[in-house]
PDB file of C-alpha atoms in Angstrom:
ATOM      1  CA  GLU A   1      -0.008   0.036  -0.039  1.00 41.00           C
ATOM      2  CA  LYS A   2       1.353   3.588  -0.916  1.00 44.00           C
ATOM      3  CA  PRO A   3       1.681   6.206   1.763  1.00 46.00           C
ATOM      4  CA  ASP A   4      -0.387   8.969   1.643  1.00 45.00           C
ATOM      5  CA  GLN A   5       1.193  11.560  -0.712  1.00 47.00           C
ATOM      6  CA  THR A   6      -0.691  14.740   0.352  1.00 46.00           C
ATOM      7  CA  PRO A   7       1.494  17.630   1.475  1.00 46.00           C
ATOM      8  CA  GLN A   8      -0.025  17.296   4.983  1.00 44.00           C
ATOM      9  CA  HIS A   9       1.401  13.861   5.155  1.00 43.00           C
ATOM     10  CA  PRO A  10       4.754  13.326   6.753  1.00 41.00           C
ATOM     11  CA  SER A  11       6.048  10.912   4.070  1.00 41.00           C
ATOM     12  CA  TYR A  12       5.225  13.535   1.205  1.00 43.00           C
ATOM     13  CA  ARG A  13       8.421  14.599  -0.700  1.00 49.00           C
ATOM     14  CA  ALA A  14       8.283  17.996  -2.135  1.00 52.00           C
ATOM     15  CA  MET A  15      10.685  18.929  -4.482  1.00 58.00           C
ATOM     16  CA  ASP A  16      12.024  22.367  -5.132  1.00 64.00           C
ATOM     17  CA  PRO A  17      10.731  23.444  -8.711  1.00 69.00           C
ATOM     18  CA  LEU A  18      13.880  24.694  -9.674  1.00 75.00           C
ATOM     19  CA  SER A  19      15.821  21.488  -9.070  1.00 78.00           C
ATOM     20  CA  PHE A  20      13.318  19.722 -11.288  1.00 79.00           C
ATOM     21  CA  THR A  21      13.416  21.796 -13.840  1.00 82.00           C
ATOM     22  CA  ALA A  22      17.340  21.607 -14.030  1.00 87.00           C
ATOM     23  CA  SER A  23      17.013  17.987 -14.163  1.00 88.00           C
ATOM     24  CA  LEU A  24      14.281  18.449 -16.993  1.00 88.00           C
ATOM     25  CA  VAL A  25      16.516  20.749 -18.687  1.00 90.00           C
ATOM     26  CA  ALA A  26      19.509  18.309 -18.665  1.00 93.00           C
ATOM     27  CA  VAL A  27      17.890  15.452 -19.964  1.00 94.00           C
ATOM     28  CA  VAL A  28      16.214  17.433 -22.753  1.00 92.00           C
ATOM     29  CA  GLY A  29      19.807  18.863 -23.541  1.00 94.00           C
ATOM     30  CA  ALA A  30      21.383  15.306 -23.416  1.00 95.00           C
ATOM     31  CA  VAL A  31      18.984  13.571 -25.499  1.00 95.00           C
ATOM     32  CA  ALA A  32      19.274  16.399 -28.392  1.00 94.00           C
ATOM     33  CA  THR A  33      23.052  15.901 -27.899  1.00 95.00           C
ATOM     34  CA  VAL A  34      22.933  12.028 -28.405  1.00 96.00           C
ATOM     35  CA  ALA A  35      20.505  12.073 -31.263  1.00 94.00           C
ATOM     36  CA  HIS A  36      23.078  14.536 -33.203  1.00 95.00           C
ATOM     37  CA  GLU A  37      25.956  12.423 -32.185  1.00 94.00           C
ATOM     38  CA  LEU A  38      24.151   9.224 -33.453  1.00 93.00           C
ATOM     39  CA  GLU A  39      23.116  10.979 -36.860  1.00 92.00           C
ATOM     40  CA  GLU A  40      26.798  11.581 -37.159  1.00 91.00           C
ATOM     41  CA  LEU A  41      28.055   8.269 -36.581  1.00 91.00           C
ATOM     42  CA  ARG A  42      25.027   7.210 -39.093  1.00 89.00           C
ATOM     43  CA  THR A  43      26.609   9.363 -41.624  1.00 87.00           C
ATOM     44  CA  ALA A  44      30.076   8.481 -41.098  1.00 85.00           C
ATOM     45  CA  LEU A  45      29.609   4.558 -41.183  1.00 84.00           C
ATOM     46  CA  ARG A  46      27.613   5.208 -44.465  1.00 77.00           C
ATOM     47  CA  THR A  47      25.775   2.042 -43.864  1.00 77.00           C
ATOM     48  CA  ALA A  48      24.166   1.710 -40.644  1.00 70.00           C
ATOM     49  CA  SER A  49      23.657  -1.582 -38.756  1.00 82.00           C
ATOM     50  CA  SER A  50      20.396  -2.524 -37.338  1.00 88.00           C
ATOM     51  CA  THR A  51      21.674  -1.925 -33.927  1.00 89.00           C
ATOM     52  CA  LEU A  52      22.366   1.456 -34.644  1.00 91.00           C
ATOM     53  CA  CYS A  53      19.092   2.218 -36.225  1.00 91.00           C
ATOM     54  CA  LEU A  54      17.280   0.612 -33.151  1.00 93.00           C
ATOM     55  CA  VAL A  55      19.388   3.014 -30.911  1.00 95.00           C
ATOM     56  CA  THR A  56      18.518   6.034 -33.058  1.00 93.00           C
ATOM     57  CA  ASN A  57      14.791   5.020 -32.867  1.00 94.00           C
ATOM     58  CA  GLU A  58      14.786   4.351 -29.195  1.00 95.00           C
ATOM     59  CA  ILE A  59      16.644   8.020 -28.777  1.00 96.00           C
ATOM     60  CA  SER A  60      13.642   9.613 -31.017  1.00 94.00           C
ATOM     61  CA  ASP A  61      10.846   7.729 -28.789  1.00 95.00           C
ATOM     62  CA  LEU A  62      12.613   9.003 -25.741  1.00 95.00           C
ATOM     63  CA  ARG A  63      12.696  12.802 -27.183  1.00 94.00           C
ATOM     64  CA  ILE A  64       9.017  12.226 -27.483  1.00 94.00           C
ATOM     65  CA  VAL A  65       8.341  10.997 -24.141  1.00 93.00           C
ATOM     66  CA  ILE A  66      10.679  13.675 -22.519  1.00 92.00           C
ATOM     67  CA  GLY A  67       8.808  16.392 -24.450  1.00 90.00           C
ATOM     68  CA  ALA A  68       5.459  15.281 -23.423  1.00 89.00           C
ATOM     69  CA  CYS A  69       6.508  15.131 -19.943  1.00 86.00           C
ATOM     70  CA  GLU A  70       8.091  18.675 -20.347  1.00 83.00           C
ATOM     71  CA  SER A  71       4.443  19.845 -21.515  1.00 85.00           C
ATOM     72  CA  ALA A  72       2.606  18.206 -18.784  1.00 81.00           C
ATOM     73  CA  VAL A  73       4.642  19.489 -16.293  1.00 77.00           C
ATOM     74  CA  LYS A  74       4.406  22.837 -17.728  1.00 77.00           C
ATOM     75  CA  GLU A  75       0.525  22.661 -17.634  1.00 78.00           C
ATOM     76  CA  LEU A  76       0.751  21.274 -14.197  1.00 73.00           C
ATOM     77  CA  TYR A  77       2.488  24.419 -12.975  1.00 70.00           C
ATOM     78  CA  SER A  78       0.333  26.718 -14.810  1.00 73.00           C
ATOM     79  CA  ASN A  79      -2.883  25.024 -13.482  1.00 71.00           C
ATOM     80  CA  SER A  80      -1.730  24.996  -9.823  1.00 65.00           C
ATOM     81  CA  THR A  81      -2.918  27.643  -7.784  1.00 62.00           C
ATOM     82  CA  GLU A  82       0.106  26.938  -5.036  1.00 59.00           C
ATOM     83  CA  HIS A  83       3.264  27.431  -5.095  1.00 57.00           C
ATOM     84  CA  ASP A  84       3.940  23.619  -5.118  1.00 56.00           C
ATOM     85  CA  PRO A  85       2.448  21.628  -7.870  1.00 53.00           C
ATOM     86  CA  PRO A  86      -0.346  19.073  -6.780  1.00 47.00           C
ATOM     87  CA  THR A  87       1.990  16.197  -7.255  1.00 52.00           C
ATOM     88  CA  THR A  88       5.545  15.129  -6.049  1.00 60.00           C
ATOM     89  CA  LEU A  89       8.180  15.583  -8.660  1.00 71.00           C
ATOM     90  CA  SER A  90      11.276  14.086  -6.901  1.00 74.00           C
ATOM     91  CA  ASP A  91      10.418  10.676  -8.588  1.00 81.00           C
ATOM     92  CA  ALA A  92      10.295  12.085 -12.067  1.00 82.00           C
ATOM     93  CA  ALA A  93      13.545  14.199 -11.336  1.00 84.00           C
ATOM     94  CA  SER A  94      15.512  11.289 -10.102  1.00 88.00           C
ATOM     95  CA  LEU A  95      14.427   9.239 -13.342  1.00 91.00           C
ATOM     96  CA  PHE A  96      15.470  12.133 -15.486  1.00 91.00           C
ATOM     97  CA  ASP A  97      18.859  12.215 -13.684  1.00 93.00           C
ATOM     98  CA  LYS A  98      19.187   8.548 -14.432  1.00 95.00           C
ATOM     99  CA  THR A  99      18.452   8.970 -18.116  1.00 95.00           C
ATOM    100  CA  THR A 100      20.752  11.614 -18.417  1.00 96.00           C
ATOM    101  CA  LYS A 101      23.544   9.662 -16.875  1.00 97.00           C
ATOM    102  CA  LEU A 102      22.545   6.908 -19.356  1.00 97.00           C
ATOM    103  CA  LEU A 103      22.659   9.625 -22.144  1.00 97.00           C
ATOM    104  CA  LYS A 104      25.823  10.693 -21.155  1.00 97.00           C
ATOM    105  CA  ASP A 105      27.498   7.116 -21.440  1.00 97.00           C
ATOM    106  CA  LEU A 106      25.851   6.480 -24.595  1.00 97.00           C
ATOM    107  CA  GLU A 107      27.308  10.025 -25.880  1.00 96.00           C
ATOM    108  CA  ASN A 108      31.001   8.923 -24.607  1.00 96.00           C
ATOM    109  CA  ALA A 109      30.469   5.493 -26.568  1.00 95.00           C
ATOM    110  CA  VAL A 110      29.345   6.991 -29.719  1.00 95.00           C
ATOM    111  CA  ARG A 111      32.049   9.556 -29.540  1.00 94.00           C
ATOM    112  CA  SER A 112      34.564   7.040 -28.953  1.00 93.00           C
ATOM    113  CA  CYS A 113      33.476   5.644 -32.343  1.00 90.00           C
ATOM    114  CA  LEU A 114      33.641   8.896 -34.052  1.00 89.00           C
ATOM    115  CA  LYS A 115      37.266   9.754 -32.863  1.00 85.00           C
ATOM    116  CA  VAL A 116      39.299   9.402 -35.989  1.00 73.00           C
ATOM    117  CA  SER A 117      42.836  10.937 -36.777  1.00 67.00           C
ATOM    118  CA  ASP A 118      42.559  13.948 -39.171  1.00 64.00           C
ATOM    119  CA  ASP A 119      45.288  11.972 -41.140  1.00 67.00           C
ATOM    120  CA  GLU A 120      42.933   9.259 -42.059  1.00 69.00           C
ATOM    121  CA  GLU A 121      40.989   9.650 -45.224  1.00 73.00           C
ATOM    122  CA  GLY A 122      38.541   7.646 -47.044  1.00 74.00           C
ATOM    123  CA  LYS A 123      38.557   3.856 -46.989  1.00 77.00           C
ATOM    124  CA  THR A 124      41.150   3.772 -44.156  1.00 81.00           C
ATOM    125  CA  LYS A 125      38.475   6.318 -42.194  1.00 79.00           C
ATOM    126  CA  THR A 126      35.627   4.191 -42.652  1.00 80.00           C
ATOM    127  CA  ARG A 127      37.423   0.828 -41.647  1.00 86.00           C
ATOM    128  CA  VAL A 128      38.750   2.465 -38.482  1.00 87.00           C
ATOM    129  CA  LEU A 129      35.120   3.625 -37.772  1.00 87.00           C
ATOM    130  CA  LYS A 130      33.637   0.419 -38.466  1.00 89.00           C
ATOM    131  CA  ILE A 131      36.097  -1.322 -35.890  1.00 90.00           C
ATOM    132  CA  ARG A 132      35.657   1.206 -33.377  1.00 91.00           C
ATOM    133  CA  TRP A 133      31.574   0.782 -33.806  1.00 92.00           C
ATOM    134  CA  LEU A 134      32.099  -3.042 -33.670  1.00 92.00           C
ATOM    135  CA  ARG A 135      34.080  -2.573 -30.439  1.00 93.00           C
ATOM    136  CA  GLU A 136      31.421  -0.301 -28.882  1.00 94.00           C
ATOM    137  CA  LYS A 137      28.253  -2.046 -30.153  1.00 93.00           C
ATOM    138  CA  SER A 138      27.487  -4.184 -27.307  1.00 94.00           C
ATOM    139  CA  LYS A 139      27.927  -1.260 -24.978  1.00 96.00           C
ATOM    140  CA  ILE A 140      25.554   0.931 -26.870  1.00 95.00           C
ATOM    141  CA  LYS A 141      23.121  -2.106 -27.329  1.00 95.00           C
ATOM    142  CA  ALA A 142      23.048  -2.668 -23.536  1.00 97.00           C
ATOM    143  CA  LEU A 143      22.629   1.274 -22.934  1.00 97.00           C
ATOM    144  CA  ARG A 144      19.856   1.399 -25.458  1.00 96.00           C
ATOM    145  CA  ASP A 145      18.297  -1.335 -23.529  1.00 96.00           C
ATOM    146  CA  GLN A 146      18.450   0.570 -20.067  1.00 97.00           C
ATOM    147  CA  LEU A 147      17.260   3.646 -21.625  1.00 96.00           C
ATOM    148  CA  ARG A 148      13.972   1.741 -23.176  1.00 96.00           C
ATOM    149  CA  GLU A 149      13.490   0.603 -19.290  1.00 96.00           C
ATOM    150  CA  THR A 150      13.697   4.042 -17.979  1.00 95.00           C
ATOM    151  CA  LYS A 151      11.809   5.508 -20.596  1.00 95.00           C
ATOM    152  CA  GLN A 152       9.012   3.025 -19.623  1.00 95.00           C
ATOM    153  CA  ASP A 153       9.350   4.241 -16.111  1.00 93.00           C
ATOM    154  CA  ILE A 154       9.063   7.787 -17.163  1.00 91.00           C
ATOM    155  CA  LEU A 155       5.779   6.743 -18.777  1.00 92.00           C
ATOM    156  CA  VAL A 156       4.465   4.693 -15.872  1.00 91.00           C
ATOM    157  CA  LEU A 157       5.379   7.775 -13.630  1.00 87.00           C
ATOM    158  CA  MET A 158       3.456  10.150 -15.850  1.00 84.00           C
ATOM    159  CA  GLU A 159       0.513   7.641 -16.137  1.00 86.00           C
ATOM    160  CA  SER A 160       0.298   7.207 -12.466  1.00 83.00           C
ATOM    161  CA  HIS A 161       0.290  10.742 -11.836  1.00 72.00           C
ATOM    162  CA  SER A 162      -2.311  11.554 -14.512  1.00 69.00           C
ATOM    163  CA  LEU A 163       0.243  13.808 -16.410  1.00 61.00           C
TER     164      LEU A 163
END
């Protein structure tokens, strides 16, 4: 049984709206950066593997979910007559923080694929990119799976708070 989550109840965890907003802005920025890096990798590899396509699709889905969450929270604040919104936001902020960390890990993995010497050109550069992609592929796939789970958690949280 869930404890009462009203502001009068001792277990209520109110959250500073500024902290929540900072978490939301961080995840929005991270998802945009990763989407850009993935597109660079797809372009550089010239032929995208199914794993890379799946990661790119997962990031696109995550962007939509985060955008919907951002809109719902803005509406929640605008319709709230109190200083604090009518629902707790600390759970959402912790999910955003977790998502941001996963996105940073994904960004680092993708960037390590893209690190190529300026001296390398043409087919050599493409081969180096492919080798680096193959080295990072399993890590990127695992991060994609974790991001999918986190996205589902965000959706469940939004649903449970009727956002």
